[in-house]
mmCIF file of C-alpha atoms in Angstrom:
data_model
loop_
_atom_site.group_PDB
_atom_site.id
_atom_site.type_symbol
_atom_site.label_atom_id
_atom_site.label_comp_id
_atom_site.label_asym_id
_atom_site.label_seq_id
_atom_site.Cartn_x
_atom_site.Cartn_y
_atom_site.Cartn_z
ATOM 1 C CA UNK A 10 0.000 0.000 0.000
ATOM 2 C CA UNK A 11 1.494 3.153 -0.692
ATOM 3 C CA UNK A 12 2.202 5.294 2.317
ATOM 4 C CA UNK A 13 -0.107 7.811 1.772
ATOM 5 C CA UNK A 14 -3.102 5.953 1.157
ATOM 6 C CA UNK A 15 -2.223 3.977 4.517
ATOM 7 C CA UNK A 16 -2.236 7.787 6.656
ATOM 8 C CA UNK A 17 -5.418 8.741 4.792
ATOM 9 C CA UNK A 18 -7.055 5.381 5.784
ATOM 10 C CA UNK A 19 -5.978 5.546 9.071
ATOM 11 C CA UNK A 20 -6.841 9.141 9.625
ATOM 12 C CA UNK A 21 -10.560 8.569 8.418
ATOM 13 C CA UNK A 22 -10.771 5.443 10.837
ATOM 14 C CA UNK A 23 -9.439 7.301 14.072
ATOM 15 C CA UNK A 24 -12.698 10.066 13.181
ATOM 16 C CA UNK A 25 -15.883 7.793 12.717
ATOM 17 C CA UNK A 26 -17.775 5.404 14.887
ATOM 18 C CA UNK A 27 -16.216 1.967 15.134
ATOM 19 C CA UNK A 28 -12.679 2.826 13.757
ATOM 20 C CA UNK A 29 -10.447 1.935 16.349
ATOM 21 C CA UNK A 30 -12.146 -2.035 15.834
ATOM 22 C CA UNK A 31 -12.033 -1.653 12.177
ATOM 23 C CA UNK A 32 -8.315 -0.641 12.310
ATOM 24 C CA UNK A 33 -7.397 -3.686 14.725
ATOM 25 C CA UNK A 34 -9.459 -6.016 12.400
ATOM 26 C CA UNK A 35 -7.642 -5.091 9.310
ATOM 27 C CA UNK A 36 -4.347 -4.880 11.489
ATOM 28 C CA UNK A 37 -5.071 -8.873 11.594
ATOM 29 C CA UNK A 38 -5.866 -9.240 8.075
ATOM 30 C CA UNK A 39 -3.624 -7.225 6.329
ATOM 31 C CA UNK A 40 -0.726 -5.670 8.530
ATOM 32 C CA UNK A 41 1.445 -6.048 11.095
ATOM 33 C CA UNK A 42 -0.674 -8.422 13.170
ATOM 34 C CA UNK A 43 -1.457 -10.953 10.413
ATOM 35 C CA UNK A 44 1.918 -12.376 10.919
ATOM 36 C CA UNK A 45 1.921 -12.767 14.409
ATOM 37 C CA UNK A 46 4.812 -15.249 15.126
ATOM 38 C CA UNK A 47 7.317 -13.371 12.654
ATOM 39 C CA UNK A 48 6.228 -9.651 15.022
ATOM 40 C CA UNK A 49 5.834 -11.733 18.578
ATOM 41 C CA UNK A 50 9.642 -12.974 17.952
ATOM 42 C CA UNK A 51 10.709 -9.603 16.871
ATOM 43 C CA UNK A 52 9.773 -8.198 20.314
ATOM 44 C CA UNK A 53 11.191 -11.186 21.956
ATOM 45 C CA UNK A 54 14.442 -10.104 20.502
ATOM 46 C CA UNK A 55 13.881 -6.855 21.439
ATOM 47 C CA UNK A 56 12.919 -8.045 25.336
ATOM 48 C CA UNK A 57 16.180 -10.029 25.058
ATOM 49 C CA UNK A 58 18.210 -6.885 24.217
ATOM 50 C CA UNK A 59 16.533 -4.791 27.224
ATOM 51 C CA UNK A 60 17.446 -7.672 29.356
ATOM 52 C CA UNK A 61 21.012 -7.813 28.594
ATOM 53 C CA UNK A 62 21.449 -3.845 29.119
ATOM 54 C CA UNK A 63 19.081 -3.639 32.519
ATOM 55 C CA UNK A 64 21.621 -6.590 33.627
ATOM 56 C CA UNK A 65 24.862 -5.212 33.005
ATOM 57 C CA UNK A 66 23.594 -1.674 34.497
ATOM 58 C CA UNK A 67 22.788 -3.640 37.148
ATOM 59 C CA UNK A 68 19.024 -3.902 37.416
ATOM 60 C CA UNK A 69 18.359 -7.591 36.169
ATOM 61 C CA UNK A 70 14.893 -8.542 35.688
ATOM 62 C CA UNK A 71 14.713 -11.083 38.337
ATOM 63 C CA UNK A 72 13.390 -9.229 41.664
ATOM 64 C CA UNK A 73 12.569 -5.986 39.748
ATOM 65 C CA UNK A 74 10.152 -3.680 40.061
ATOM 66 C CA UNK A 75 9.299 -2.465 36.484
ATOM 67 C CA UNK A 76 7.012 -0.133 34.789
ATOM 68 C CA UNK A 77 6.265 -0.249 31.287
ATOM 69 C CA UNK A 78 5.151 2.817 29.120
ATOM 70 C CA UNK A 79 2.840 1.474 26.182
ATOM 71 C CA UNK A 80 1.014 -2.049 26.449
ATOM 72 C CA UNK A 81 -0.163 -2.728 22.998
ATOM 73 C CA UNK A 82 -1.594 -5.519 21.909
ATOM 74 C CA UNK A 83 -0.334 -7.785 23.689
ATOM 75 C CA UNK A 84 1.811 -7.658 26.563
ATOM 76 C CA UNK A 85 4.700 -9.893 25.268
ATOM 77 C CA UNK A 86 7.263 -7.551 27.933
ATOM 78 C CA UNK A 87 5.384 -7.935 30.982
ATOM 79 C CA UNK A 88 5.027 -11.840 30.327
ATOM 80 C CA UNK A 89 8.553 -12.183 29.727
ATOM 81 C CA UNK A 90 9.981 -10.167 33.205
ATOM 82 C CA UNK A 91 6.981 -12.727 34.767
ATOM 83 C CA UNK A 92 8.762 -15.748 33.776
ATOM 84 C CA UNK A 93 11.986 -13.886 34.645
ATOM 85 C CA UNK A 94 11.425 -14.046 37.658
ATOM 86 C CA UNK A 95 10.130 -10.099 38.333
ATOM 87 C CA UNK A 96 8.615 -8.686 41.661
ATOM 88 C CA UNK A 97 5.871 -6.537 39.765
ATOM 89 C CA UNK A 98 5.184 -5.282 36.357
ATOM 90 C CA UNK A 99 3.088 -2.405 35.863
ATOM 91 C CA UNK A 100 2.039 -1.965 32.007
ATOM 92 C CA UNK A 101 -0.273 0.901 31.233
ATOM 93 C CA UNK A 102 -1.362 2.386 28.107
ATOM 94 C CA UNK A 103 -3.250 5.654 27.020
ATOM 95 C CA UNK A 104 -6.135 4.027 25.227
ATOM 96 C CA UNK A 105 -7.226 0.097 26.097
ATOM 97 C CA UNK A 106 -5.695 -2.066 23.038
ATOM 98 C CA UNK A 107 -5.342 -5.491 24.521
ATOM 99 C CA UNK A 108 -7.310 -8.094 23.348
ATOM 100 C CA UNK A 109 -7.572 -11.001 24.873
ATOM 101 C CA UNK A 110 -7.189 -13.405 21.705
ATOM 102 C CA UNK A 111 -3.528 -11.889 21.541
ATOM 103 C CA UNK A 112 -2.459 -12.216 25.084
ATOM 104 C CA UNK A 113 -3.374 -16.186 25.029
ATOM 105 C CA UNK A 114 -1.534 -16.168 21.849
ATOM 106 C CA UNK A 115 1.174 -14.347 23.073
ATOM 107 C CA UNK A 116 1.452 -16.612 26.883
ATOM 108 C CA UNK A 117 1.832 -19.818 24.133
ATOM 109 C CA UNK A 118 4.155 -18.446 21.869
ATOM 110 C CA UNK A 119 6.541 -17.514 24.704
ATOM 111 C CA UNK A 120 7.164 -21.170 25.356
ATOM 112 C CA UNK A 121 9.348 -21.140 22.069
ATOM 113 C CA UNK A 122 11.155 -18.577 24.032
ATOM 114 C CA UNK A 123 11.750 -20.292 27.370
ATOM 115 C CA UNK A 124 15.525 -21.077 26.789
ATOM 116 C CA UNK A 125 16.701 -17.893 26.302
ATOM 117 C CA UNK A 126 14.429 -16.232 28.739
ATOM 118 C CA UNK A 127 16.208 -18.770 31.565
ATOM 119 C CA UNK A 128 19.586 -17.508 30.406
ATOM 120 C CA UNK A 129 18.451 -13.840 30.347
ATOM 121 C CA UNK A 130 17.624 -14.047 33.668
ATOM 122 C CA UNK A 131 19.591 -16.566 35.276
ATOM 123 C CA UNK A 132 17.269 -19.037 35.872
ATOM 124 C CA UNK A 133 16.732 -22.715 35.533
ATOM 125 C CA UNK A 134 14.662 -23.227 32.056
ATOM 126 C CA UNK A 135 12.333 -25.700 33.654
ATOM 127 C CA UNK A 136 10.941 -23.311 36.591
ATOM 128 C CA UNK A 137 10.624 -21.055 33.433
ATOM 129 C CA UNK A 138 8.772 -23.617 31.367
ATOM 130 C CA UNK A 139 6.440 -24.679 34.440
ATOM 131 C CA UNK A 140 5.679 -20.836 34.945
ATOM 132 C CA UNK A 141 4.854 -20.805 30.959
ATOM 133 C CA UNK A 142 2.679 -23.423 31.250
ATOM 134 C CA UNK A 143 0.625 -22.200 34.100
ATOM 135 C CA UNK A 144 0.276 -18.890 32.494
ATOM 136 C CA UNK A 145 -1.295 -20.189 29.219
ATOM 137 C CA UNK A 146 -3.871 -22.790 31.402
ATOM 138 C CA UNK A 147 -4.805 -20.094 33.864
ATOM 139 C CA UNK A 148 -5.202 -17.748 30.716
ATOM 140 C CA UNK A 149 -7.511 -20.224 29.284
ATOM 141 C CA UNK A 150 -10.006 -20.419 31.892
ATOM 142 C CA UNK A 151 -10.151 -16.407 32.688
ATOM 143 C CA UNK A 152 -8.934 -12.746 30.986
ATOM 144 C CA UNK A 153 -7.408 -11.654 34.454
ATOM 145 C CA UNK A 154 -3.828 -11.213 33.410
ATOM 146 C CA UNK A 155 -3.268 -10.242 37.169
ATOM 147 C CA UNK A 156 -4.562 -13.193 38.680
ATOM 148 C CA UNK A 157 -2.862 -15.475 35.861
ATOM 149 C CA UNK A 158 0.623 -13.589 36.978
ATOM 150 C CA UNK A 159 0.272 -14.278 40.660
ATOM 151 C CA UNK A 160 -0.339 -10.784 41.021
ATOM 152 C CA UNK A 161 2.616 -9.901 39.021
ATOM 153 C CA UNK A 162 1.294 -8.276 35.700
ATOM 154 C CA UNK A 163 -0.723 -5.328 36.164
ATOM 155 C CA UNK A 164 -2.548 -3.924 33.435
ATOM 156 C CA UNK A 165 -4.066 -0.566 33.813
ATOM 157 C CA UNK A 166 -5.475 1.559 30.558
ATOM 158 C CA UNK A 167 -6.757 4.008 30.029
ATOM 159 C CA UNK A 168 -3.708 5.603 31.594
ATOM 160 C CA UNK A 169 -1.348 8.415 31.813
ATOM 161 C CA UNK A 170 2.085 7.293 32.212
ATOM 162 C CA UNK A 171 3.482 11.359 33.136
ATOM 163 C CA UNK A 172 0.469 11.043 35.865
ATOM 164 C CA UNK A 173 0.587 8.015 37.925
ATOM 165 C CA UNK A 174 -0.385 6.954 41.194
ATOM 166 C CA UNK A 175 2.597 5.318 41.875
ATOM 167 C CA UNK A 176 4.261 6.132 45.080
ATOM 168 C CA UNK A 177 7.358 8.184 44.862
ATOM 169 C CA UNK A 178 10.735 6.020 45.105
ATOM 170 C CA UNK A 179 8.856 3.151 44.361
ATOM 171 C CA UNK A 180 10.252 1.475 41.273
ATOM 172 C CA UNK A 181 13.895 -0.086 39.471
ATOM 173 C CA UNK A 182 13.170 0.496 35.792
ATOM 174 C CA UNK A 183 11.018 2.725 33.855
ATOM 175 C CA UNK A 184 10.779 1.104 30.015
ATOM 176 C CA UNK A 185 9.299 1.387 26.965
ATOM 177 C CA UNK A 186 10.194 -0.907 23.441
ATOM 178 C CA UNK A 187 8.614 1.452 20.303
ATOM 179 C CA UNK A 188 6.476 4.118 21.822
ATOM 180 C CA UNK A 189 8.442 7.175 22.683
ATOM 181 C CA UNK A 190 8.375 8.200 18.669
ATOM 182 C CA UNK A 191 4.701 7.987 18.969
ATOM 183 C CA UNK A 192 4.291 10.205 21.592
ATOM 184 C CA UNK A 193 3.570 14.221 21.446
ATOM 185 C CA UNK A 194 7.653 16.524 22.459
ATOM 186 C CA UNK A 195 5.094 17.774 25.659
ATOM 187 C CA UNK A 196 4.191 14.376 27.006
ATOM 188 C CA UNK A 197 7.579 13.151 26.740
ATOM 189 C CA UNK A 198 9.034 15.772 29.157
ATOM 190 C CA UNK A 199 6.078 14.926 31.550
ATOM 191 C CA UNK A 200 6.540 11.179 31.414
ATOM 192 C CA UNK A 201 10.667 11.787 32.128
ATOM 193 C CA UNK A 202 9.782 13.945 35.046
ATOM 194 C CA UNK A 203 7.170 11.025 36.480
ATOM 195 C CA UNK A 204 9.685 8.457 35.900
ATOM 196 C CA UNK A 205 12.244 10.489 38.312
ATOM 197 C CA UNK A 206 9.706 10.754 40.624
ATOM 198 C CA UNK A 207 8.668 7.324 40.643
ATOM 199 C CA UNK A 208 11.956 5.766 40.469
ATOM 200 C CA UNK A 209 14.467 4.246 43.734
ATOM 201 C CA UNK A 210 17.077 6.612 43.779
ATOM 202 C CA UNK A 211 19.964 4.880 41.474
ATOM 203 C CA UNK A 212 16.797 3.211 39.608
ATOM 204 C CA UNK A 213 17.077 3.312 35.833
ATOM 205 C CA UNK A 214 14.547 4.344 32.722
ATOM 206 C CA UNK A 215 15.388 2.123 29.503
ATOM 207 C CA UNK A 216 13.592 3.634 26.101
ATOM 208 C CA UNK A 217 13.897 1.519 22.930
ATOM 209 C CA UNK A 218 13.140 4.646 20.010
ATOM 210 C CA UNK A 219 12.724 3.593 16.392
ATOM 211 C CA UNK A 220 13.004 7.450 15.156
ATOM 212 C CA UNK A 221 12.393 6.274 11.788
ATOM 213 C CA UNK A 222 9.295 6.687 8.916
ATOM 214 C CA UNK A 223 6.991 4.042 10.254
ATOM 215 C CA UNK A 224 5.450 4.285 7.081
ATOM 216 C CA UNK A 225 8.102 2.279 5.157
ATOM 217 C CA UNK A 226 7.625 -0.738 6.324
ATOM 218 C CA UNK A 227 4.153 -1.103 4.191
ATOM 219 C CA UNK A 228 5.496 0.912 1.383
ATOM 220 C CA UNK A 229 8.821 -0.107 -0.076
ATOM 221 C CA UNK A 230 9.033 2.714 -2.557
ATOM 222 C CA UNK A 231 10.386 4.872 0.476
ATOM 223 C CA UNK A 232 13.078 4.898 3.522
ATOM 224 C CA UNK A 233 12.563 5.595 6.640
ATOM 225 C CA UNK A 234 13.859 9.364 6.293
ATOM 226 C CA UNK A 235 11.208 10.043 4.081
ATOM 227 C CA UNK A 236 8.873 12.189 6.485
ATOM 228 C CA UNK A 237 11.985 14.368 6.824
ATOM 229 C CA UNK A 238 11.331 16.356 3.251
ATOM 230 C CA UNK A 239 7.669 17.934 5.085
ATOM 231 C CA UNK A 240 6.676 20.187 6.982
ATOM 232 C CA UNK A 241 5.088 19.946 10.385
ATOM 233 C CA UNK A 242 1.786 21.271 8.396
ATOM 234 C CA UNK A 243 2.364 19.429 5.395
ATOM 235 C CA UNK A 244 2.906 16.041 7.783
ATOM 236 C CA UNK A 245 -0.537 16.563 9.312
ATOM 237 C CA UNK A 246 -1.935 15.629 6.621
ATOM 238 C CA UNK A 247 -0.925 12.226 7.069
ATOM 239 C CA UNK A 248 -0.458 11.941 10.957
ATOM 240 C CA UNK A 249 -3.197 10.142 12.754
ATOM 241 C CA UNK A 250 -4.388 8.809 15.813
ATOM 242 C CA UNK A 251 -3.818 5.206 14.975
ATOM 243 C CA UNK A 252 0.113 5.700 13.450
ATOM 244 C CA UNK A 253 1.323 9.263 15.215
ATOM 245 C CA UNK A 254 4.749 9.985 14.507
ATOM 246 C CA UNK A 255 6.703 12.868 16.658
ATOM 247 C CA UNK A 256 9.756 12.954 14.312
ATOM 248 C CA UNK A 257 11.612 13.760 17.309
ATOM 249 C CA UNK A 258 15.532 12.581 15.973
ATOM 250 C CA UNK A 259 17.071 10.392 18.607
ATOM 251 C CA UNK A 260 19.287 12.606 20.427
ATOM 252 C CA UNK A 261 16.361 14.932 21.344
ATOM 253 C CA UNK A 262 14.967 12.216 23.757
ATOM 254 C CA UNK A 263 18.736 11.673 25.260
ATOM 255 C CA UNK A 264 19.015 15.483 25.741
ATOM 256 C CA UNK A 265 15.491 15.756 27.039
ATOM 257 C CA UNK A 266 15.937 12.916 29.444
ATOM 258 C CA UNK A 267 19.036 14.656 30.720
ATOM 259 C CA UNK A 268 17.628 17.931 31.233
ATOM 260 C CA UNK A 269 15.285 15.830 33.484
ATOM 261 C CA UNK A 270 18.277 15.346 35.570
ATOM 262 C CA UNK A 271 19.180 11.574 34.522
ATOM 263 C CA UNK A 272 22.706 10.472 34.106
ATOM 264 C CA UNK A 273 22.786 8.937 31.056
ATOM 265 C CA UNK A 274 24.944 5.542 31.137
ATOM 266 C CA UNK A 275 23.953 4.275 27.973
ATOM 267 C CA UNK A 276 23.529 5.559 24.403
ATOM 268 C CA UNK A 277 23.266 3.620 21.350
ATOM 269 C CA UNK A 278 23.093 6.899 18.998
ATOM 270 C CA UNK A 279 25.288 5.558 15.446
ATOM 271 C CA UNK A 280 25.311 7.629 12.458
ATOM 272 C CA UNK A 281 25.062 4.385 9.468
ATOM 273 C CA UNK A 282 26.813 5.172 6.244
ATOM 274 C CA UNK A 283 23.258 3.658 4.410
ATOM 275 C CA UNK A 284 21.420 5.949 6.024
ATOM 276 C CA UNK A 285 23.978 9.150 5.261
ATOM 277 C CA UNK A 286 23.951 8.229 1.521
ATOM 278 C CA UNK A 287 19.933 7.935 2.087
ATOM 279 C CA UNK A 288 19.521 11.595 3.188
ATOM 280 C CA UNK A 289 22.118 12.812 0.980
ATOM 281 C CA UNK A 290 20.649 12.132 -1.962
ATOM 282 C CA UNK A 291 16.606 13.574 -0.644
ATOM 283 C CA UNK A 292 15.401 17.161 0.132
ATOM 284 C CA UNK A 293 14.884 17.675 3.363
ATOM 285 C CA UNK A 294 12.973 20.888 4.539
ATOM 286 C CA UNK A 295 14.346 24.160 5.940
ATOM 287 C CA UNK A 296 13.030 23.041 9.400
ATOM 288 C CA UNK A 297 15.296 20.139 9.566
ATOM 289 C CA UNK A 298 18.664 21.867 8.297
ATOM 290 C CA UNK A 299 20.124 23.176 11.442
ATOM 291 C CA UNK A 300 20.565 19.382 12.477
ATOM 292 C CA UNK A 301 24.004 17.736 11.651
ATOM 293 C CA UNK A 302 23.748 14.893 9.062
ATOM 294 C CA UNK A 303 24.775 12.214 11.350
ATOM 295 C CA UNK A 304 22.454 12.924 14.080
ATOM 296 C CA UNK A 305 19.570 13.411 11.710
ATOM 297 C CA UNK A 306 19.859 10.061 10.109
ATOM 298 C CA UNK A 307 19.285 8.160 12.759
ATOM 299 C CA UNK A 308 16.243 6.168 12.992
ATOM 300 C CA UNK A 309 16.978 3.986 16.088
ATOM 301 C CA UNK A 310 18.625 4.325 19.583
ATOM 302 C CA UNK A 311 18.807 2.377 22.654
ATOM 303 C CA UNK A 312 19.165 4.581 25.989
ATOM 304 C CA UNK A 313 19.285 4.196 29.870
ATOM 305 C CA UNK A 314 19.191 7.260 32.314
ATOM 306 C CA UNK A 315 19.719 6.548 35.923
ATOM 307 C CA UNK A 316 18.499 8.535 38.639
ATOM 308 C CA UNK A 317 21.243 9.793 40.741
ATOM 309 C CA UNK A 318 21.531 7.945 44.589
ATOM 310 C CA UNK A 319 21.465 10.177 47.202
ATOM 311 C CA UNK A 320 25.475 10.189 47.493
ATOM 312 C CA UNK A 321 25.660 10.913 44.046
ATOM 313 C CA UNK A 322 23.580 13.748 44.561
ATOM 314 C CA UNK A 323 25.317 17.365 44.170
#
């Protein structure tokens, strides 16, 4: 589908009775969620990487308190700290996406996955496997992804993740895999500021950003730099509720996150020479053009601010 066509379609459906079930219902005919085993091991990959980074800046999953920005579908991240071995997961979302067919889809196809989530989290893969198992029977008789957790997994939407109720101090990680792009410059301040509030002091915040034109991966004809040749008001046209893009370039979040106050002890931020030649050879607008080439290129970054302990503190 050509990438216009897509924002127009999507645009209509977030204005008129019924969209948002019409746009999950094609999303399972003819996008992302139609291949669910090829996406589900995509984000298991991505839980995998999160893992390994929260471990060696020493947060592991196992015993953590953790608070995810951005449920989806599915919660394929909370499920995967459960069988980790987490204290609590808190997953909240803006709008309530999950769907129930999903999550017992999801709680299955994690016991492909029980192997490396044992060696992620230093556990033995049979505890992991038993935990699996009871997850997908429990899920089967009920839609309480609480009770089928042990009271591990909570699920709250609609919710505001730069509002919580969460007690101050409270929490070891702050994360979010593929959301921050989506979310208005405003909100993302707000939702730093309520993760330093929320966080144990030396707690961490882990944001997975893919910075990039969302819109290429259904239309081929483009890279993921092309929404950098418009215009805020020319890119309206094509922003929506269902596919919102910020266009925020990756070191914006890293410098907003520090301006929070977080020490930042991670940063995957890597100008790639396919991506140079890529914006080289487009016109990107005036707005763009006081941003160095090899920042604006990049569509993905990995990040981890910690929140200074009181020792640390100035």
């Amino acid at each position: 589908m050509h990438w216009r066509a897509k924002g127009v379609l999507q645009k209509v459906l977030g204005h008129v009775p019924g969209g948002e079930h019409a746009h999950y219902v094609l999303q399972r005919r003819f996008g992302g969620l139609r291949g669910f085993t090829r996406e589900f091991d995509i984000k298991m990959d991505d839980w995998r990487l999160m893992a390994g980074h929260l471990r060696e800046a020493g947060v592991p999953i196992k015993g953590a308190r953790l608070f995810e920005i951005g449920s989806g579908w599915y919660p394929t991240f909370p499920f995967a700290c459960y069988l980790g071995g987490a204290r609590q997961v808190i997953t909240v979302d803006l709008n309530r996406h999950i769907k129930l067919d999903l999550v017992r889809e999801c709680a299955a196809n994690l016991g492909r996955h029980t192997a490396l989530i044992a060696e992620a989290c230093g556990l033995a893969e049979d505890d992991v496997r038993r935990r699996q198992q009871q997850l997908v029977e429990r899920l089967q008789r009920s839609d309480d992804v609480t009770a089928a957790t042990d009271g591990v997994v909570i699920y709250e939407a609609p919710a505001d993740a730069s509002r919580t109720t969460i007690p101050a101090h409270e929490l070891d990680c702050v994360f979010s895999n593929s959301v921050l792009e989506h979310v208005i410059p405003e909100a993302v301040d707000g939702i730093f500021r309520e993760a330093m509030r929320i966080l144990a002091p030396g707690g961490i915040m882990f944001h997975s950003v893919n910075c990039g034109d969302h819109y290429a991966y259904v239309d081929g004809k483009i890279n993921q730099l092309n929404y950098l040749k418009y215009s805020d008001r020319e890119w309206r046209r094509w922003d929506n509720d269902f596919l919102y893009q910020n266009r925020m370039r990756a070191y914006e979040f890293v410098d907003r996150a520090t301006a929070v106050g977080f020490d930042i002890v991670l940063n995957t931020e890597c100008p790639r020479e396919k991506r140079l030649a890529e914006l080289a050879a487009m016109q990107v607008h005036p707005q763009f053009a006081h941003i160095p080439p090899e920042r604006l290129c990049v569509t993905s970054i990995d990040f981890i601010g910690r929140k200074r302990s009181a020792e640390a503190s100035p």
